[in-house]
Amino acid sequence: MQFLGVYIREAHAIDGILPERQSGTWLMGTGERGLTIETPLSIEERRDLARRCALEMELGFPFLVDDLGDAVEAAYAAWPERLYLVDVDGTVVYKGEKGPDGFSPDEFEGVLDELVSFYAGTLGAAR
Amino acid sequence: MNEMIPPEQPEHGDWLAVHWWRMRGALPLSALVLVSACASTPPPPEVDSPSWKFLSARYDANHDGRIVRAEYLRSSDAFGRLDADGDGAISGADFDPRWDGVPRIEAVARSGTSEPAKNGRWIGFDDFVHGEGGPGEGDPAPLFRLATTDGEWIELAGFRGKKPVALVFGSYT
């Protein structure tokens, strides 16, 4: 199983589509983390932000950076966050609901478990 | 009988004539003082918003508590999104609690109302987030080739026939 993170448009950049309003009530937690982020304007800025993000979250897998045209994000309708599982033959096996409500690591883990046992079963049968 | 002769008083007009040259010089100065006294507005109330503090420190060049378009060095779209109440400037009022969580899908010329309107400019968060799109289960996953934060190029197609891939889309905030 290969995990790939894809860094896309910021969910709550202050000049973005859904800024977290900072009237003293922090809605989505970025305030608690002390994050005031403006939309990155170049691929280098995006990469820098992605790097900070990967560091803070201790991401254990590669973090790809989508281009400024948000092409991959658009192809996967992934904003603000989403999980997909792609099978070995290149087809989508699991498509998570868009986050944050749909971002369910538990559900994802369930799917992973199924996939793993499927492959294990196949391997067992092959012996 | 002595006639009391009042000291010669200049006629009103004369008085003006006598003093006009003095007043003329002073007038512009006093006018200036008067005008600037009227024009200086009280400083806007302090707004407890980290975003406003961030933006005002960065863009409010004349420190008048308002960031006008000329002071904001980024795009007009972004300016429109930040100017929540549509009054033509980014100010503390744009960080009032009533704007919490209001999505800024489009930020074009406003109708003059400062209430979010359902006419294509402001749409519900649900409508926006749960819009359709992306490959469905059973569909081929769109291929792509992107660079990692370390500059290494990775292609989705490279995993075909080798490993299943878990794609985790997200951002920092």
PDB file of N, CA and C in Angstrom, chain A residues 1-2 4-12 14-18 21-23 25-27 33 36 38-39 41 50-51 56 63-65 75-79 81-86 88-92 95 98-99 108, chain B residues 48-51 54-55 58-59 74 81-82 95 97 99-101 103-105 125 128-129 133-142 144 146-149 156 159-173:
ATOM      1  N   MET A   1       0.852  -1.204   0.000  1.00  0.00           N
ATOM      2  CA  MET A   1       0.000   0.000   0.000  1.00  0.00           C
ATOM      3  C   MET A   1       0.883   1.248   0.000  1.00  0.00           C
ATOM      4  N   GLN A   2       0.657   2.080  -0.959  1.00  0.00           N
ATOM      5  CA  GLN A   2       1.418   3.325  -1.037  1.00  0.00           C
ATOM      6  C   GLN A   2       0.528   4.476  -0.599  1.00  0.00           C
ATOM      7  N   LEU A   4      -0.008   8.446  -0.491  1.00  0.00           N
ATOM      8  CA  LEU A   4       0.458   9.685  -1.105  1.00  0.00           C
ATOM      9  C   LEU A   4      -0.402  10.827  -0.597  1.00  0.00           C
ATOM     10  N   GLY A   5       0.251  11.824  -0.013  1.00  0.00           N
ATOM     11  CA  GLY A   5      -0.492  13.007   0.365  1.00  0.00           C
ATOM     12  C   GLY A   5      -0.473  13.969  -0.807  1.00  0.00           C
ATOM     13  N   VAL A   6      -1.560  14.688  -1.007  1.00  0.00           N
ATOM     14  CA  VAL A   6      -1.573  15.705  -2.057  1.00  0.00           C
ATOM     15  C   VAL A   6      -1.975  17.023  -1.422  1.00  0.00           C
ATOM     16  N   TYR A   7      -1.066  17.978  -1.428  1.00  0.00           N
ATOM     17  CA  TYR A   7      -1.331  19.300  -0.867  1.00  0.00           C
ATOM     18  C   TYR A   7      -2.098  20.130  -1.890  1.00  0.00           C
ATOM     19  N   ILE A   8      -3.271  20.593  -1.478  1.00  0.00           N
ATOM     20  CA  ILE A   8      -4.126  21.349  -2.398  1.00  0.00           C
ATOM     21  C   ILE A   8      -4.363  22.766  -1.863  1.00  0.00           C
ATOM     22  N   ARG A   9      -5.345  23.435  -2.421  1.00  0.00           N
ATOM     23  CA  ARG A   9      -5.692  24.790  -1.968  1.00  0.00           C
ATOM     24  C   ARG A   9      -5.949  24.798  -0.475  1.00  0.00           C
ATOM     25  N   GLU A  10      -5.482  25.832   0.161  1.00  0.00           N
ATOM     26  CA  GLU A  10      -5.739  25.969   1.588  1.00  0.00           C
ATOM     27  C   GLU A  10      -7.241  25.987   1.867  1.00  0.00           C
ATOM     28  N   ALA A  11      -7.604  25.291   2.912  1.00  0.00           N
ATOM     29  CA  ALA A  11      -9.018  25.259   3.275  1.00  0.00           C
ATOM     30  C   ALA A  11      -9.445  26.588   3.896  1.00  0.00           C
ATOM     31  N   HIS A  12      -8.567  27.184   4.704  1.00  0.00           N
ATOM     32  CA  HIS A  12      -8.980  28.375   5.445  1.00  0.00           C
ATOM     33  C   HIS A  12      -7.974  29.518   5.353  1.00  0.00           C
ATOM     34  N   ILE A  14      -6.874  33.194   4.917  1.00  0.00           N
ATOM     35  CA  ILE A  14      -7.721  34.325   5.321  1.00  0.00           C
ATOM     36  C   ILE A  14      -8.282  35.077   4.122  1.00  0.00           C
ATOM     37  N   ASP A  15      -7.622  34.979   2.981  1.00  0.00           N
ATOM     38  CA  ASP A  15      -8.122  35.655   1.785  1.00  0.00           C
ATOM     39  C   ASP A  15      -8.759  34.656   0.826  1.00  0.00           C
ATOM     40  N   GLY A  16      -9.145  33.513   1.362  1.00  0.00           N
ATOM     41  CA  GLY A  16      -9.676  32.451   0.514  1.00  0.00           C
ATOM     42  C   GLY A  16     -11.184  32.368   0.517  1.00  0.00           C
ATOM     43  N   ILE A  17     -11.650  31.210   0.054  1.00  0.00           N
ATOM     44  CA  ILE A  17     -13.088  31.003  -0.110  1.00  0.00           C
ATOM     45  C   ILE A  17     -13.800  30.841   1.223  1.00  0.00           C
ATOM     46  N   LEU A  18     -13.151  30.230   2.159  1.00  0.00           N
ATOM     47  CA  LEU A  18     -13.794  30.001   3.451  1.00  0.00           C
ATOM     48  C   LEU A  18     -12.822  30.364   4.556  1.00  0.00           C
ATOM     49  N   ARG A  21     -13.331  32.860  10.236  1.00  0.00           N
ATOM     50  CA  ARG A  21     -13.516  34.205  10.752  1.00  0.00           C
ATOM     51  C   ARG A  21     -12.902  34.320  12.128  1.00  0.00           C
ATOM     52  N   GLN A  22     -12.142  35.355  12.297  1.00  0.00           N
ATOM     53  CA  GLN A  22     -11.336  35.478  13.485  1.00  0.00           C
ATOM     54  C   GLN A  22     -11.865  36.595  14.340  1.00  0.00           C
ATOM     55  N   SER A  23     -13.107  36.460  14.719  1.00  0.00           N
ATOM     56  CA  SER A  23     -13.717  37.487  15.548  1.00  0.00           C
ATOM     57  C   SER A  23     -13.510  37.159  17.012  1.00  0.00           C
ATOM     58  N   THR A  25     -13.873  33.996  17.932  1.00  0.00           N
ATOM     59  CA  THR A  25     -14.387  32.619  18.009  1.00  0.00           C
ATOM     60  C   THR A  25     -13.700  31.802  16.930  1.00  0.00           C
ATOM     61  N   TRP A  26     -12.881  30.881  17.341  1.00  0.00           N
ATOM     62  CA  TRP A  26     -12.163  30.062  16.381  1.00  0.00           C
ATOM     63  C   TRP A  26     -13.047  28.897  15.978  1.00  0.00           C
ATOM     64  N   LEU A  27     -13.407  28.849  14.733  1.00  0.00           N
ATOM     65  CA  LEU A  27     -14.344  27.833  14.297  1.00  0.00           C
ATOM     66  C   LEU A  27     -13.686  26.499  13.997  1.00  0.00           C
ATOM     67  N   ARG A  33      -4.104  26.809  16.692  1.00  0.00           N
ATOM     68  CA  ARG A  33      -2.741  26.480  16.293  1.00  0.00           C
ATOM     69  C   ARG A  33      -1.957  27.740  15.939  1.00  0.00           C
ATOM     70  N   THR A  36      -2.200  31.983  10.745  1.00  0.00           N
ATOM     71  CA  THR A  36      -2.841  32.972   9.881  1.00  0.00           C
ATOM     72  C   THR A  36      -2.129  32.839   8.549  1.00  0.00           C
ATOM     73  N   GLU A  38      -2.015  33.312   4.340  1.00  0.00           N
ATOM     74  CA  GLU A  38      -2.527  33.908   3.106  1.00  0.00           C
ATOM     75  C   GLU A  38      -2.335  32.880   2.000  1.00  0.00           C
ATOM     76  N   THR A  39      -3.160  32.950   0.980  1.00  0.00           N
ATOM     77  CA  THR A  39      -3.066  32.019  -0.139  1.00  0.00           C
ATOM     78  C   THR A  39      -1.681  32.081  -0.772  1.00  0.00           C
ATOM     79  N   LEU A  41       1.037  32.224  -3.519  1.00  0.00           N
ATOM     80  CA  LEU A  41       0.908  32.762  -4.872  1.00  0.00           C
ATOM     81  C   LEU A  41       1.878  32.146  -5.871  1.00  0.00           C
ATOM     82  N   ALA A  50       3.452  23.395   2.317  1.00  0.00           N
ATOM     83  CA  ALA A  50       3.253  21.948   2.367  1.00  0.00           C
ATOM     84  C   ALA A  50       4.308  21.303   3.259  1.00  0.00           C
ATOM     85  N   ARG A  51       5.520  21.830   3.158  1.00  0.00           N
ATOM     86  CA  ARG A  51       6.603  21.295   3.986  1.00  0.00           C
ATOM     87  C   ARG A  51       6.309  21.516   5.459  1.00  0.00           C
ATOM     88  N   GLU A  56       4.628  19.464  10.726  1.00  0.00           N
ATOM     89  CA  GLU A  56       3.776  19.567  11.912  1.00  0.00           C
ATOM     90  C   GLU A  56       2.963  18.302  12.119  1.00  0.00           C
ATOM     91  N   PHE A  63       4.543  13.846   0.214  1.00  0.00           N
ATOM     92  CA  PHE A  63       3.529  14.895   0.137  1.00  0.00           C
ATOM     93  C   PHE A  63       3.674  15.603  -1.203  1.00  0.00           C
ATOM     94  N   LEU A  64       2.789  15.271  -2.138  1.00  0.00           N
ATOM     95  CA  LEU A  64       2.823  15.892  -3.456  1.00  0.00           C
ATOM     96  C   LEU A  64       2.180  17.267  -3.393  1.00  0.00           C
ATOM     97  N   VAL A  65       2.655  18.175  -4.227  1.00  0.00           N
ATOM     98  CA  VAL A  65       2.111  19.531  -4.225  1.00  0.00           C
ATOM     99  C   VAL A  65       1.395  19.791  -5.545  1.00  0.00           C
ATOM    100  N   ALA A  75      -9.750  17.435 -10.578  1.00  0.00           N
ATOM    101  CA  ALA A  75     -10.042  16.104 -11.130  1.00  0.00           C
ATOM    102  C   ALA A  75     -10.661  15.191 -10.076  1.00  0.00           C
ATOM    103  N   TYR A  76     -10.261  15.387  -8.835  1.00  0.00           N
ATOM    104  CA  TYR A  76     -10.753  14.535  -7.762  1.00  0.00           C
ATOM    105  C   TYR A  76     -11.788  15.216  -6.873  1.00  0.00           C
ATOM    106  N   ALA A  77     -12.166  16.444  -7.228  1.00  0.00           N
ATOM    107  CA  ALA A  77     -13.129  17.219  -6.426  1.00  0.00           C
ATOM    108  C   ALA A  77     -12.758  17.126  -4.951  1.00  0.00           C
ATOM    109  N   ALA A  78     -11.516  17.404  -4.656  1.00  0.00           N
ATOM    110  CA  ALA A  78     -10.969  17.040  -3.352  1.00  0.00           C
ATOM    111  C   ALA A  78     -11.023  18.126  -2.283  1.00  0.00           C
ATOM    112  N   TRP A  79     -11.316  19.383  -2.675  1.00  0.00           N
ATOM    113  CA  TRP A  79     -11.299  20.451  -1.671  1.00  0.00           C
ATOM    114  C   TRP A  79     -12.443  20.315  -0.719  1.00  0.00           C
ATOM    115  N   GLU A  81     -10.816  18.539   1.820  1.00  0.00           N
ATOM    116  CA  GLU A  81      -9.978  17.359   2.052  1.00  0.00           C
ATOM    117  C   GLU A  81     -10.780  16.126   1.682  1.00  0.00           C
ATOM    118  N   ARG A  82     -10.072  15.112   1.258  1.00  0.00           N
ATOM    119  CA  ARG A  82     -10.767  13.907   0.809  1.00  0.00           C
ATOM    120  C   ARG A  82      -9.804  12.740   0.783  1.00  0.00           C
ATOM    121  N   LEU A  83     -10.352  11.528   0.957  1.00  0.00           N
ATOM    122  CA  LEU A  83      -9.566  10.303   0.876  1.00  0.00           C
ATOM    123  C   LEU A  83     -10.047   9.461  -0.288  1.00  0.00           C
ATOM    124  N   TYR A  84      -9.104   8.942  -1.045  1.00  0.00           N
ATOM    125  CA  TYR A  84      -9.451   8.006  -2.110  1.00  0.00           C
ATOM    126  C   TYR A  84      -8.549   6.792  -1.975  1.00  0.00           C
ATOM    127  N   LEU A  85      -9.055   5.663  -2.402  1.00  0.00           N
ATOM    128  CA  LEU A  85      -8.207   4.478  -2.474  1.00  0.00           C
ATOM    129  C   LEU A  85      -8.258   3.977  -3.912  1.00  0.00           C
ATOM    130  N   VAL A  86      -7.068   3.840  -4.500  1.00  0.00           N
ATOM    131  CA  VAL A  86      -6.975   3.394  -5.885  1.00  0.00           C
ATOM    132  C   VAL A  86      -6.392   1.997  -5.914  1.00  0.00           C
ATOM    133  N   VAL A  88      -4.867  -1.637  -7.502  1.00  0.00           N
ATOM    134  CA  VAL A  88      -3.674  -1.910  -8.307  1.00  0.00           C
ATOM    135  C   VAL A  88      -3.942  -1.757  -9.802  1.00  0.00           C
ATOM    136  N   ASP A  89      -5.190  -1.974 -10.188  1.00  0.00           N
ATOM    137  CA  ASP A  89      -5.490  -1.842 -11.604  1.00  0.00           C
ATOM    138  C   ASP A  89      -5.861  -0.417 -12.001  1.00  0.00           C
ATOM    139  N   GLY A  90      -5.702   0.513 -11.067  1.00  0.00           N
ATOM    140  CA  GLY A  90      -5.929   1.917 -11.413  1.00  0.00           C
ATOM    141  C   GLY A  90      -7.353   2.409 -11.247  1.00  0.00           C
ATOM    142  N   THR A  91      -8.242   1.563 -10.696  1.00  0.00           N
ATOM    143  CA  THR A  91      -9.607   2.054 -10.497  1.00  0.00           C
ATOM    144  C   THR A  91      -9.825   2.486  -9.046  1.00  0.00           C
ATOM    145  N   VAL A  92     -10.779   3.374  -8.909  1.00  0.00           N
ATOM    146  CA  VAL A  92     -11.098   3.881  -7.573  1.00  0.00           C
ATOM    147  C   VAL A  92     -11.897   2.825  -6.811  1.00  0.00           C
ATOM    148  N   LYS A  95     -14.106   6.054  -2.334  1.00  0.00           N
ATOM    149  CA  LYS A  95     -14.138   7.507  -2.481  1.00  0.00           C
ATOM    150  C   LYS A  95     -14.788   8.070  -1.231  1.00  0.00           C
ATOM    151  N   LYS A  98     -16.431  14.401   1.000  1.00  0.00           N
ATOM    152  CA  LYS A  98     -15.579  15.566   1.211  1.00  0.00           C
ATOM    153  C   LYS A  98     -15.533  15.911   2.684  1.00  0.00           C
ATOM    154  N   GLY A  99     -14.388  16.361   3.151  1.00  0.00           N
ATOM    155  CA  GLY A  99     -14.234  16.744   4.542  1.00  0.00           C
ATOM    156  C   GLY A  99     -14.827  18.086   4.821  1.00  0.00           C
ATOM    157  N   PHE A 108     -11.957   4.779   6.428  1.00  0.00           N
ATOM    158  CA  PHE A 108     -10.868   4.474   5.520  1.00  0.00           C
ATOM    159  C   PHE A 108     -10.120   3.235   5.988  1.00  0.00           C
TER     160      PHE A 108
ATOM    161  N   ASP B  48     -10.447  42.692  18.173  1.00  0.00           N
ATOM    162  CA  ASP B  48      -9.655  41.556  18.627  1.00  0.00           C
ATOM    163  C   ASP B  48      -9.712  40.453  17.586  1.00  0.00           C
ATOM    164  N   SER B  49      -8.943  40.565  16.551  1.00  0.00           N
ATOM    165  CA  SER B  49      -8.927  39.565  15.499  1.00  0.00           C
ATOM    166  C   SER B  49      -7.505  39.388  15.001  1.00  0.00           C
ATOM    167  N   PRO B  50      -6.965  38.197  15.174  1.00  0.00           N
ATOM    168  CA  PRO B  50      -5.604  37.960  14.689  1.00  0.00           C
ATOM    169  C   PRO B  50      -5.464  38.195  13.189  1.00  0.00           C
ATOM    170  N   SER B  51      -6.499  37.876  12.432  1.00  0.00           N
ATOM    171  CA  SER B  51      -6.410  38.104  10.988  1.00  0.00           C
ATOM    172  C   SER B  51      -6.354  39.581  10.680  1.00  0.00           C
ATOM    173  N   PHE B  54      -2.990  40.852  11.530  1.00  0.00           N
ATOM    174  CA  PHE B  54      -2.046  40.394  10.514  1.00  0.00           C
ATOM    175  C   PHE B  54      -2.128  41.281   9.279  1.00  0.00           C
ATOM    176  N   LEU B  55      -3.344  41.495   8.790  1.00  0.00           N
ATOM    177  CA  LEU B  55      -3.537  42.267   7.564  1.00  0.00           C
ATOM    178  C   LEU B  55      -3.192  43.739   7.758  1.00  0.00           C
ATOM    179  N   ARG B  58       0.412  44.375   7.784  1.00  0.00           N
ATOM    180  CA  ARG B  58       1.052  44.157   6.504  1.00  0.00           C
ATOM    181  C   ARG B  58       0.664  45.192   5.452  1.00  0.00           C
ATOM    182  N   TYR B  59      -0.577  45.664   5.478  1.00  0.00           N
ATOM    183  CA  TYR B  59      -1.068  46.475   4.360  1.00  0.00           C
ATOM    184  C   TYR B  59      -1.554  47.882   4.681  1.00  0.00           C
ATOM    185  N   ARG B  74      -2.366  42.559  -3.183  1.00  0.00           N
ATOM    186  CA  ARG B  74      -2.669  41.298  -3.835  1.00  0.00           C
ATOM    187  C   ARG B  74      -3.880  41.463  -4.749  1.00  0.00           C
ATOM    188  N   ARG B  81     -12.981  39.369  -1.342  1.00  0.00           N
ATOM    189  CA  ARG B  81     -13.332  38.364  -0.336  1.00  0.00           C
ATOM    190  C   ARG B  81     -13.087  38.884   1.072  1.00  0.00           C
ATOM    191  N   LEU B  82     -12.031  39.666   1.237  1.00  0.00           N
ATOM    192  CA  LEU B  82     -11.716  40.166   2.570  1.00  0.00           C
ATOM    193  C   LEU B  82     -12.658  41.299   2.985  1.00  0.00           C
ATOM    194  N   PHE B  95     -14.261  41.761  10.247  1.00  0.00           N
ATOM    195  CA  PHE B  95     -13.937  40.605  11.073  1.00  0.00           C
ATOM    196  C   PHE B  95     -14.902  40.494  12.244  1.00  0.00           C
ATOM    197  N   PRO B  97     -18.124  39.072  14.231  1.00  0.00           N
ATOM    198  CA  PRO B  97     -18.610  37.696  14.343  1.00  0.00           C
ATOM    199  C   PRO B  97     -19.666  37.311  13.321  1.00  0.00           C
ATOM    200  N   TRP B  99     -19.675  37.487  10.305  1.00  0.00           N
ATOM    201  CA  TRP B  99     -19.095  36.920   9.095  1.00  0.00           C
ATOM    202  C   TRP B  99     -18.464  35.561   9.336  1.00  0.00           C
ATOM    203  N   ASP B 100     -18.500  35.088  10.571  1.00  0.00           N
ATOM    204  CA  ASP B 100     -17.906  33.793  10.861  1.00  0.00           C
ATOM    205  C   ASP B 100     -18.477  32.701   9.988  1.00  0.00           C
ATOM    206  N   GLY B 101     -17.588  31.948   9.351  1.00  0.00           N
ATOM    207  CA  GLY B 101     -18.034  30.782   8.604  1.00  0.00           C
ATOM    208  C   GLY B 101     -18.806  31.074   7.329  1.00  0.00           C
ATOM    209  N   PRO B 103     -19.072  31.529   3.600  1.00  0.00           N
ATOM    210  CA  PRO B 103     -18.171  31.271   2.470  1.00  0.00           C
ATOM    211  C   PRO B 103     -18.211  32.395   1.447  1.00  0.00           C
ATOM    212  N   ARG B 104     -17.061  32.677   0.865  1.00  0.00           N
ATOM    213  CA  ARG B 104     -16.929  33.761  -0.122  1.00  0.00           C
ATOM    214  C   ARG B 104     -16.733  33.156  -1.497  1.00  0.00           C
ATOM    215  N   ILE B 105     -17.771  32.658  -2.067  1.00  0.00           N
ATOM    216  CA  ILE B 105     -17.611  31.974  -3.340  1.00  0.00           C
ATOM    217  C   ILE B 105     -17.292  32.961  -4.450  1.00  0.00           C
ATOM    218  N   PHE B 125     -22.604  26.708   2.744  1.00  0.00           N
ATOM    219  CA  PHE B 125     -21.413  25.892   2.865  1.00  0.00           C
ATOM    220  C   PHE B 125     -21.680  24.476   2.387  1.00  0.00           C
ATOM    221  N   PHE B 128     -21.623  24.163  -1.319  1.00  0.00           N
ATOM    222  CA  PHE B 128     -20.307  24.262  -1.917  1.00  0.00           C
ATOM    223  C   PHE B 128     -19.481  23.015  -1.661  1.00  0.00           C
ATOM    224  N   VAL B 129     -19.461  22.577  -0.424  1.00  0.00           N
ATOM    225  CA  VAL B 129     -18.587  21.466  -0.079  1.00  0.00           C
ATOM    226  C   VAL B 129     -19.058  20.154  -0.672  1.00  0.00           C
ATOM    227  N   GLY B 133     -18.543  15.689  -8.237  1.00  0.00           N
ATOM    228  CA  GLY B 133     -17.285  15.711  -8.969  1.00  0.00           C
ATOM    229  C   GLY B 133     -16.364  14.600  -8.523  1.00  0.00           C
ATOM    230  N   GLY B 134     -15.338  14.389  -9.282  1.00  0.00           N
ATOM    231  CA  GLY B 134     -14.364  13.358  -8.942  1.00  0.00           C
ATOM    232  C   GLY B 134     -14.802  11.989  -9.444  1.00  0.00           C
ATOM    233  N   PRO B 135     -13.842  11.082  -9.583  1.00  0.00           N
ATOM    234  CA  PRO B 135     -14.154   9.736 -10.080  1.00  0.00           C
ATOM    235  C   PRO B 135     -14.979   8.983  -9.049  1.00  0.00           C
ATOM    236  N   GLY B 136     -15.934   8.206  -9.521  1.00  0.00           N
ATOM    237  CA  GLY B 136     -16.731   7.386  -8.617  1.00  0.00           C
ATOM    238  C   GLY B 136     -16.040   6.057  -8.394  1.00  0.00           C
ATOM    239  N   GLU B 137     -16.568   5.312  -7.438  1.00  0.00           N
ATOM    240  CA  GLU B 137     -15.977   3.982  -7.196  1.00  0.00           C
ATOM    241  C   GLU B 137     -16.217   3.118  -8.423  1.00  0.00           C
ATOM    242  N   GLY B 138     -15.140   2.495  -8.900  1.00  0.00           N
ATOM    243  CA  GLY B 138     -15.219   1.695 -10.114  1.00  0.00           C
ATOM    244  C   GLY B 138     -14.698   2.452 -11.326  1.00  0.00           C
ATOM    245  N   ASP B 139     -14.585   3.788 -11.199  1.00  0.00           N
ATOM    246  CA  ASP B 139     -14.050   4.588 -12.311  1.00  0.00           C
ATOM    247  C   ASP B 139     -12.529   4.575 -12.272  1.00  0.00           C
ATOM    248  N   PRO B 140     -11.908   4.800 -13.444  1.00  0.00           N
ATOM    249  CA  PRO B 140     -10.445   4.914 -13.417  1.00  0.00           C
ATOM    250  C   PRO B 140     -10.023   6.177 -12.665  1.00  0.00           C
ATOM    251  N   ALA B 141      -8.978   6.056 -11.873  1.00  0.00           N
ATOM    252  CA  ALA B 141      -8.478   7.214 -11.141  1.00  0.00           C
ATOM    253  C   ALA B 141      -7.736   8.134 -12.107  1.00  0.00           C
ATOM    254  N   PRO B 142      -8.076   9.415 -12.140  1.00  0.00           N
ATOM    255  CA  PRO B 142      -7.368  10.334 -13.044  1.00  0.00           C
ATOM    256  C   PRO B 142      -5.866  10.306 -12.778  1.00  0.00           C
ATOM    257  N   PHE B 144      -1.947  11.549 -12.811  1.00  0.00           N
ATOM    258  CA  PHE B 144      -1.266  12.823 -12.635  1.00  0.00           C
ATOM    259  C   PHE B 144       0.203  12.583 -12.338  1.00  0.00           C
ATOM    260  N   LEU B 146       3.080  14.752 -10.139  1.00  0.00           N
ATOM    261  CA  LEU B 146       3.363  15.938  -9.321  1.00  0.00           C
ATOM    262  C   LEU B 146       4.693  15.778  -8.586  1.00  0.00           C
ATOM    263  N   ALA B 147       5.243  16.905  -8.169  1.00  0.00           N
ATOM    264  CA  ALA B 147       6.491  16.857  -7.403  1.00  0.00           C
ATOM    265  C   ALA B 147       6.173  16.893  -5.915  1.00  0.00           C
ATOM    266  N   THR B 148       6.966  16.197  -5.137  1.00  0.00           N
ATOM    267  CA  THR B 148       6.786  16.220  -3.685  1.00  0.00           C
ATOM    268  C   THR B 148       7.417  17.485  -3.124  1.00  0.00           C
ATOM    269  N   THR B 149       7.252  17.663  -1.829  1.00  0.00           N
ATOM    270  CA  THR B 149       7.865  18.812  -1.163  1.00  0.00           C
ATOM    271  C   THR B 149       9.383  18.754  -1.265  1.00  0.00           C
ATOM    272  N   LEU B 156       1.167   8.788 -10.656  1.00  0.00           N
ATOM    273  CA  LEU B 156       0.205   7.807 -10.160  1.00  0.00           C
ATOM    274  C   LEU B 156       0.289   6.523 -10.976  1.00  0.00           C
ATOM    275  N   PHE B 159       2.330   3.240 -10.079  1.00  0.00           N
ATOM    276  CA  PHE B 159       1.975   2.229  -9.087  1.00  0.00           C
ATOM    277  C   PHE B 159       1.066   1.153  -9.647  1.00  0.00           C
ATOM    278  N   ARG B 160       0.612   1.371 -10.867  1.00  0.00           N
ATOM    279  CA  ARG B 160      -0.303   0.415 -11.483  1.00  0.00           C
ATOM    280  C   ARG B 160       0.378  -0.931 -11.607  1.00  0.00           C
ATOM    281  N   GLY B 161      -0.349  -1.941 -11.192  1.00  0.00           N
ATOM    282  CA  GLY B 161       0.195  -3.294 -11.258  1.00  0.00           C
ATOM    283  C   GLY B 161       1.166  -3.591 -10.123  1.00  0.00           C
ATOM    284  N   LYS B 162       1.411  -2.605  -9.270  1.00  0.00           N
ATOM    285  CA  LYS B 162       2.377  -2.822  -8.185  1.00  0.00           C
ATOM    286  C   LYS B 162       1.738  -2.733  -6.808  1.00  0.00           C
ATOM    287  N   LYS B 163       1.156  -1.546  -6.550  1.00  0.00           N
ATOM    288  CA  LYS B 163       0.588  -1.360  -5.205  1.00  0.00           C
ATOM    289  C   LYS B 163      -0.695  -0.549  -5.312  1.00  0.00           C
ATOM    290  N   PRO B 164      -1.642  -0.816  -4.393  1.00  0.00           N
ATOM    291  CA  PRO B 164      -2.778   0.120  -4.307  1.00  0.00           C
ATOM    292  C   PRO B 164      -2.272   1.431  -3.687  1.00  0.00           C
ATOM    293  N   VAL B 165      -2.972   2.504  -4.033  1.00  0.00           N
ATOM    294  CA  VAL B 165      -2.530   3.805  -3.566  1.00  0.00           C
ATOM    295  C   VAL B 165      -3.638   4.482  -2.766  1.00  0.00           C
ATOM    296  N   ALA B 166      -3.262   4.987  -1.602  1.00  0.00           N
ATOM    297  CA  ALA B 166      -4.200   5.765  -0.801  1.00  0.00           C
ATOM    298  C   ALA B 166      -3.870   7.232  -1.033  1.00  0.00           C
ATOM    299  N   LEU B 167      -4.823   7.998  -1.550  1.00  0.00           N
ATOM    300  CA  LEU B 167      -4.605   9.413  -1.816  1.00  0.00           C
ATOM    301  C   LEU B 167      -5.247  10.237  -0.706  1.00  0.00           C
ATOM    302  N   VAL B 168      -4.425  11.024  -0.048  1.00  0.00           N
ATOM    303  CA  VAL B 168      -4.917  11.850   1.050  1.00  0.00           C
ATOM    304  C   VAL B 168      -4.808  13.307   0.637  1.00  0.00           C
ATOM    305  N   PHE B 169      -5.938  13.929   0.313  1.00  0.00           N
ATOM    306  CA  PHE B 169      -5.935  15.328  -0.136  1.00  0.00           C
ATOM    307  C   PHE B 169      -6.183  16.243   1.052  1.00  0.00           C
ATOM    308  N   GLY B 170      -5.389  17.295   1.159  1.00  0.00           N
ATOM    309  CA  GLY B 170      -5.640  18.237   2.244  1.00  0.00           C
ATOM    310  C   GLY B 170      -4.716  19.429   2.197  1.00  0.00           C
ATOM    311  N   SER B 171      -4.864  20.318   3.170  1.00  0.00           N
ATOM    312  CA  SER B 171      -4.017  21.508   3.248  1.00  0.00           C
ATOM    313  C   SER B 171      -3.655  21.765   4.705  1.00  0.00           C
ATOM    314  N   TYR B 172      -3.001  22.885   4.927  1.00  0.00           N
ATOM    315  CA  TYR B 172      -2.465  23.146   6.269  1.00  0.00           C
ATOM    316  C   TYR B 172      -3.538  23.650   7.224  1.00  0.00           C
ATOM    317  N   THR B 173      -4.392  24.512   6.734  1.00  0.00           N
ATOM    318  CA  THR B 173      -5.370  25.134   7.654  1.00  0.00           C
ATOM    319  C   THR B 173      -6.639  24.285   7.783  1.00  0.00           C
TER     320      THR B 173
END
